[in-house]
Coordinates of C-alpha atoms in Angstrom, one line a residue:
G216 CA -13.0 45.7 -21.2
I217 CA -9.7 45.8 -23.1
S218 CA -9.4 44.5 -26.6
V219 CA -6.2 44.5 -28.7
S220 CA -5.7 43.1 -32.2
G221 CA -2.2 44.2 -33.3
P222 CA 1.0 42.4 -32.7
D223 CA 3.5 43.0 -29.8
T224 CA 1.0 44.7 -27.5
V225 CA 1.4 44.9 -23.7
V226 CA -1.6 44.9 -21.4
R227 CA -0.3 45.2 -17.8
G228 CA -1.6 46.2 -14.4
N229 CA -5.2 47.1 -15.3
T230 CA -8.5 46.6 -13.5
V231 CA -11.6 45.7 -15.5
N232 CA -14.5 45.8 -13.1
R233 CA -18.3 45.4 -13.7
F234 CA -18.2 44.4 -17.3
S235 CA -20.1 42.3 -19.9
G236 CA -18.7 40.4 -22.8
D237 CA -15.0 39.8 -22.5
G238 CA -12.8 41.4 -19.8
L239 CA -9.7 41.0 -21.9
R240 CA -9.4 40.1 -25.5
G241 CA -6.1 39.4 -27.4
L242 CA -6.2 38.7 -31.1
G243 CA -2.6 39.7 -32.1
D244 CA 0.6 37.7 -32.1
R245 CA 3.2 38.0 -29.3
G246 CA 0.9 39.9 -26.9
L247 CA 1.7 40.1 -23.1
F248 CA -1.2 40.2 -20.6
E249 CA 0.3 40.5 -17.2
G250 CA -0.9 41.4 -13.7
N251 CA -4.4 42.4 -14.7
L252 CA -7.5 42.1 -12.5
V253 CA -10.8 41.2 -14.1
K254 CA -13.9 40.9 -11.9
N255 CA -17.6 41.1 -11.6
C256 CA -19.2 40.1 -14.9
Y257 CA -22.8 41.1 -15.8
D258 CA -25.0 39.0 -18.1
V259 CA -26.8 41.4 -20.5
N260 CA -27.3 39.3 -23.6
A261 CA -26.8 35.9 -25.2
N262 CA -23.0 36.4 -25.6
H263 CA -20.8 33.9 -23.8
D264 CA -18.7 36.0 -21.5
D265 CA -14.9 35.4 -20.9
G266 CA -12.4 36.8 -18.5
F267 CA -9.9 36.5 -21.4
Q268 CA -10.7 35.4 -25.0
S269 CA -8.8 34.9 -28.2
W270 CA -9.5 33.5 -31.6
S271 CA -7.7 33.3 -34.9
T272 CA -8.8 34.4 -38.4
K273 CA -7.5 34.0 -41.9
N274 CA -9.1 35.4 -45.1
G275 CA -12.1 36.5 -43.0
K276 CA -12.7 33.0 -41.6
V277 CA -12.9 32.7 -37.8
G278 CA -10.9 29.6 -36.6
A279 CA -8.5 29.6 -39.6
G280 CA -4.9 30.8 -39.3
E281 CA -2.9 31.1 -36.0
V282 CA -2.4 33.3 -33.1
T283 CA 1.2 32.9 -31.9
G284 CA 3.5 33.7 -28.9
V285 CA 1.0 35.2 -26.5
V286 CA 1.8 35.3 -22.7
L287 CA -0.9 35.4 -20.0
R288 CA 1.0 35.8 -16.7
G289 CA -0.1 36.7 -13.2
N290 CA -3.7 37.7 -14.0
T291 CA -6.6 37.3 -11.6
I292 CA -10.1 36.7 -13.0
I293 CA -13.0 36.6 -10.6
N294 CA -16.6 35.8 -11.8
Y295 CA -18.2 37.8 -9.0
E296 CA -17.5 39.2 -5.5
D297 CA -21.1 39.4 -4.3
P298 CA -23.2 36.2 -4.6
S299 CA -26.3 38.4 -4.7
Q300 CA -25.1 40.5 -7.6
P301 CA -28.0 41.1 -10.0
M302 CA -27.5 39.9 -13.6
R303 CA -24.6 37.8 -12.5
C304 CA -23.1 35.9 -15.5
T305 CA -21.5 32.5 -15.5
L306 CA -18.1 33.6 -16.6
Q307 CA -15.7 31.5 -18.7
G308 CA -12.2 32.2 -17.4
I309 CA -9.6 31.9 -20.2
G310 CA -11.4 30.8 -23.3
M311 CA -9.9 30.0 -26.7
F312 CA -12.4 28.0 -28.7
D313 CA -11.8 29.0 -32.4
G314 CA -8.4 28.8 -33.8
T315 CA -4.9 27.4 -33.6
F316 CA -2.9 28.8 -30.7
V317 CA 0.8 28.4 -31.1
D318 CA 3.6 29.0 -28.5
W319 CA 1.3 30.3 -25.8
V320 CA 2.4 30.6 -22.1
I321 CA -0.3 30.6 -19.5
E322 CA 1.2 30.8 -16.0
N323 CA 0.6 32.0 -12.5
N324 CA -3.0 33.1 -13.2
V325 CA -5.8 32.8 -10.6
I326 CA -9.2 32.0 -12.1
I327 CA -12.3 31.9 -9.8
T328 CA -15.3 31.2 -11.9
D329 CA -18.7 29.6 -12.0
H330 CA -18.3 27.7 -15.3
W331 CA -16.8 24.6 -16.8
H332 CA -14.2 26.5 -18.7
G333 CA -11.6 27.7 -16.3
I334 CA -8.8 27.6 -18.8
T335 CA -9.6 26.0 -22.2
L336 CA -7.6 25.9 -25.4
M337 CA -9.3 24.2 -28.4
G338 CA -6.6 23.8 -31.1
A339 CA -3.1 24.3 -29.7
R340 CA 0.5 23.7 -30.6
N341 CA 3.6 24.1 -28.3
C342 CA 1.5 25.7 -25.6
R343 CA 2.0 25.4 -21.9
V344 CA -0.3 25.9 -18.9
V345 CA 1.8 25.9 -15.8
N346 CA 1.3 26.9 -12.1
N347 CA -2.3 28.3 -12.3
T348 CA -5.0 28.2 -9.7
V349 CA -8.6 27.5 -10.9
L350 CA -11.3 27.5 -8.3
D351 CA -15.1 27.3 -8.3
P352 CA -16.8 29.9 -6.0
N353 CA -19.8 27.7 -5.4
T354 CA -21.2 24.2 -5.9
D355 CA -23.8 25.1 -8.5
K356 CA -23.9 24.3 -12.2
P357 CA -22.3 25.1 -14.5
G358 CA -18.9 24.0 -13.2
P359 CA -16.7 22.9 -11.6
P360 CA -14.1 24.7 -13.9
W361 CA -11.5 22.7 -15.5
I362 CA -8.1 23.2 -17.2
R363 CA -8.4 21.7 -20.7
I364 CA -6.4 21.5 -23.9
T365 CA -8.1 19.7 -26.7
K366 CA -8.3 19.4 -30.5
H367 CA -9.4 22.2 -32.8
K368 CA -13.0 22.2 -33.8
N369 CA -12.0 20.9 -37.3
G370 CA -10.5 17.8 -35.6
T371 CA -6.8 18.8 -35.8
A372 CA -5.0 17.2 -32.8
T373 CA -3.0 19.2 -30.2
Q374 CA 0.8 19.0 -30.5
N375 CA 3.5 19.3 -27.9
C376 CA 1.3 20.9 -25.2
V377 CA 1.9 20.7 -21.4
V378 CA -0.4 21.1 -18.4
R379 CA 1.8 21.1 -15.2
N380 CA 1.8 22.3 -11.6
N381 CA -1.8 23.5 -11.6
L382 CA -4.4 23.5 -8.8
A383 CA -7.9 23.2 -10.3
T384 CA -11.3 21.7 -9.6
A385 CA -11.0 19.5 -12.7
F386 CA -8.7 18.5 -15.5
S387 CA -9.8 17.1 -18.9
S388 CA -7.1 17.5 -21.5
D389 CA -6.7 15.1 -24.5
A390 CA -4.4 12.1 -24.1
D391 CA -1.7 13.6 -26.3
V392 CA -1.2 16.5 -23.9
T393 CA 1.6 16.1 -21.3
S394 CA -0.2 16.5 -17.9
D395 CA 1.7 16.0 -14.7
H396 CA 2.1 17.4 -11.1
N397 CA -1.4 18.8 -11.1
I398 CA -3.7 18.7 -8.0
V399 CA -7.5 18.3 -8.1
I400 CA -9.1 20.5 -5.5
K401 CA -11.6 18.6 -3.4
D402 CA -11.5 20.5 -0.1
A403 CA -10.3 24.0 -0.8
S404 CA -10.3 24.9 2.9
K405 CA -7.3 22.5 3.4
L406 CA -5.3 24.3 0.7
F407 CA -6.0 28.0 0.9
V408 CA -5.9 30.8 3.5
D409 CA -9.5 32.0 3.1
V410 CA -11.6 30.5 0.4
A411 CA -14.7 32.6 1.1
A412 CA -12.6 35.8 0.7
Y413 CA -10.9 34.4 -2.5
D414 CA -7.6 34.4 -0.7
V415 CA -5.9 31.5 -2.4
H416 CA -2.4 31.9 -0.8
L417 CA -1.4 28.5 0.4
L418 CA -1.7 27.4 4.0
P419 CA 1.5 26.5 5.8
A420 CA 0.4 22.8 5.8
S421 CA -1.1 22.8 2.3
A422 CA -0.6 19.6 0.3
A423 CA 0.4 21.7 -2.7
I424 CA 3.7 22.8 -1.1
D425 CA 6.8 21.3 -2.7
K426 CA 4.7 19.0 -4.9
G427 CA 5.4 20.6 -8.3
S428 CA 8.0 20.1 -11.0
A429 CA 10.8 22.6 -11.8
Q430 CA 10.6 21.8 -15.5
L431 CA 9.0 24.8 -17.3
A432 CA 7.9 26.3 -14.0
P433 CA 8.0 30.1 -13.8
A434 CA 11.0 31.5 -11.8
A435 CA 8.6 33.5 -9.6
D436 CA 5.0 33.3 -8.5
I437 CA 2.1 35.6 -9.1
E438 CA 3.5 38.1 -6.5
G439 CA 7.1 37.9 -7.6
T440 CA 8.2 35.5 -4.9
P441 CA 11.1 33.4 -6.3
R442 CA 10.5 29.7 -6.8
P443 CA 11.2 27.4 -5.0
Q444 CA 11.1 28.6 -1.4
G445 CA 11.4 25.1 0.0
A446 CA 12.5 21.7 -1.1
G447 CA 10.5 22.0 -4.4
I448 CA 8.2 24.1 -6.5
D449 CA 4.7 24.6 -5.0
V450 CA 1.7 23.8 -7.1
G451 CA -0.6 26.6 -8.2
A452 CA -0.1 30.4 -8.7
Y453 CA 1.4 31.1 -5.2
E454 CA 4.6 29.9 -3.7
W455 CA 4.4 29.6 0.1
H456 CA 7.1 31.2 2.2
E457 CA 7.7 32.2 5.8
P458 CA 6.0 35.5 6.7
K459 CA 8.2 38.6 6.4
L460 CA 8.9 40.5 9.6
D461 CA 7.1 43.8 9.7
A462 CA 8.8 47.2 10.1
G463 CA 8.4 47.1 13.9
V464 CA 10.9 44.2 14.3
P465 CA 14.2 45.3 15.8
D466 CA 17.2 45.7 13.5
G467 CA 19.1 42.5 13.0
A468 CA 16.2 40.2 13.5
S469 CA 15.4 37.9 10.6
T470 CA 13.3 34.9 9.7
P471 CA 13.9 32.3 7.0
D472 CA 12.0 32.4 3.7
G473 CA 12.1 28.7 3.1
A474 CA 9.0 26.6 3.3
V475 CA 8.8 24.0 6.0
P476 CA 8.4 20.4 4.9
V477 CA 4.9 19.0 5.0
D478 CA 3.5 15.5 4.8
G479 CA 1.2 16.4 1.9
G480 CA -1.6 14.0 2.8
A481 CA -2.5 13.4 -0.8
K482 CA -3.7 10.3 -2.7
V483 CA -3.8 9.6 -6.4
D484 CA -7.0 9.1 -8.3
A485 CA -7.4 7.0 -11.4
G486 CA -9.4 9.7 -13.3
S487 CA -12.8 11.1 -13.7
S488 CA -15.1 12.4 -16.4
A489 CA -16.3 15.9 -17.1
S490 CA -18.9 17.3 -19.4
D491 CA -18.1 20.1 -21.8
G492 CA -21.3 22.0 -21.3
G493 CA -20.2 25.1 -23.2
S494 CA -22.8 27.1 -25.1
G495 CA -23.0 30.1 -27.3
A496 CA -21.1 31.4 -30.3
G497 CA -17.5 30.4 -30.3
D498 CA -17.8 28.0 -27.3
G499 CA -17.4 24.2 -27.4
S500 CA -20.9 22.8 -28.1
G501 CA -22.5 19.7 -26.8
R502 CA -21.4 17.5 -23.9
E503 CA -18.9 14.7 -23.9
S504 CA -17.1 12.5 -21.4
V505 CA -13.4 13.2 -21.3
S506 CA -10.5 11.8 -19.3
D507 CA -8.9 14.2 -16.8
G508 CA -5.5 12.6 -17.4
C509 CA -5.0 11.5 -13.8
A510 CA -3.0 8.3 -13.2
V511 CA -2.7 5.8 -10.4
A512 CA 0.6 6.0 -8.6
G513 CA 3.2 3.8 -10.4
D514 CA 1.7 4.3 -13.9
L515 CA 4.0 7.3 -14.6
P516 CA 7.4 8.3 -13.4
G517 CA 6.0 11.4 -11.6
P518 CA 2.6 12.3 -10.2
A519 CA 0.2 13.1 -13.0
C520 CA -2.7 14.4 -10.9
L521 CA -3.2 14.4 -7.2
L522 CA -6.7 14.1 -5.8
L523 CA -7.0 15.8 -2.4
T524 CA -9.7 14.6 0.0

């Protein structure tokens, strides 16, 4: 769709529709990818397709060197809109499999994809993945998609990375990644307005409301709504707020923007396993059992991962 390799590029407000390969590709330092819509991937060859992909190179060697300072903010990546679409691919959402990725910010993105890799960084330093929503459009394999930060393919460990305030169907980062205030999606209908239509605005009684951390959270959500609107930051890409009055409301009428307190109805899970399942050039190969970083209440000072039933 759109591929950039130079430094300090801005890719904003584009729609990439009906594509094969990568919807967005960013190979240069300090790039900004913001407010883009990528949707409807077609499988035409053996390439592993990504909504967004990056890799590093040095002296012509893929995976060597670093890509630094890239921001992915407020993008929406949708595998398919029509379940009967011919040549429908299994799209990896945000995939970074070959390189060292330094000082990346991945926030307020919505990823709806039929693959294990919702957001995956293999080889990262000082990166943060905060307030994203990652959802599986079906119950078929591959999937469900995870958020994952793990070691470089050459074995170099991650350093100083954070996964926080995300809503996703799975989490599987390495133990040295700080992972907290994340919620595992078990029943999406209890969280989102209209799952079938991919409307992942939060319901007024969603257990994601006010359950996030303010630390490193973006100041506004994917639509520009300031955070927080209630007692705390909401988990995921959208911040719930009271509906705005329409133009037909008489002058002087108003309604509060604050979110109403909710019970939450969440319990904490001790963790689960996930298989890598990636295939194709540049993807994580093989299958392995990995911890999703969830903790039983009381193990950590704050919630590490809430499992919704």
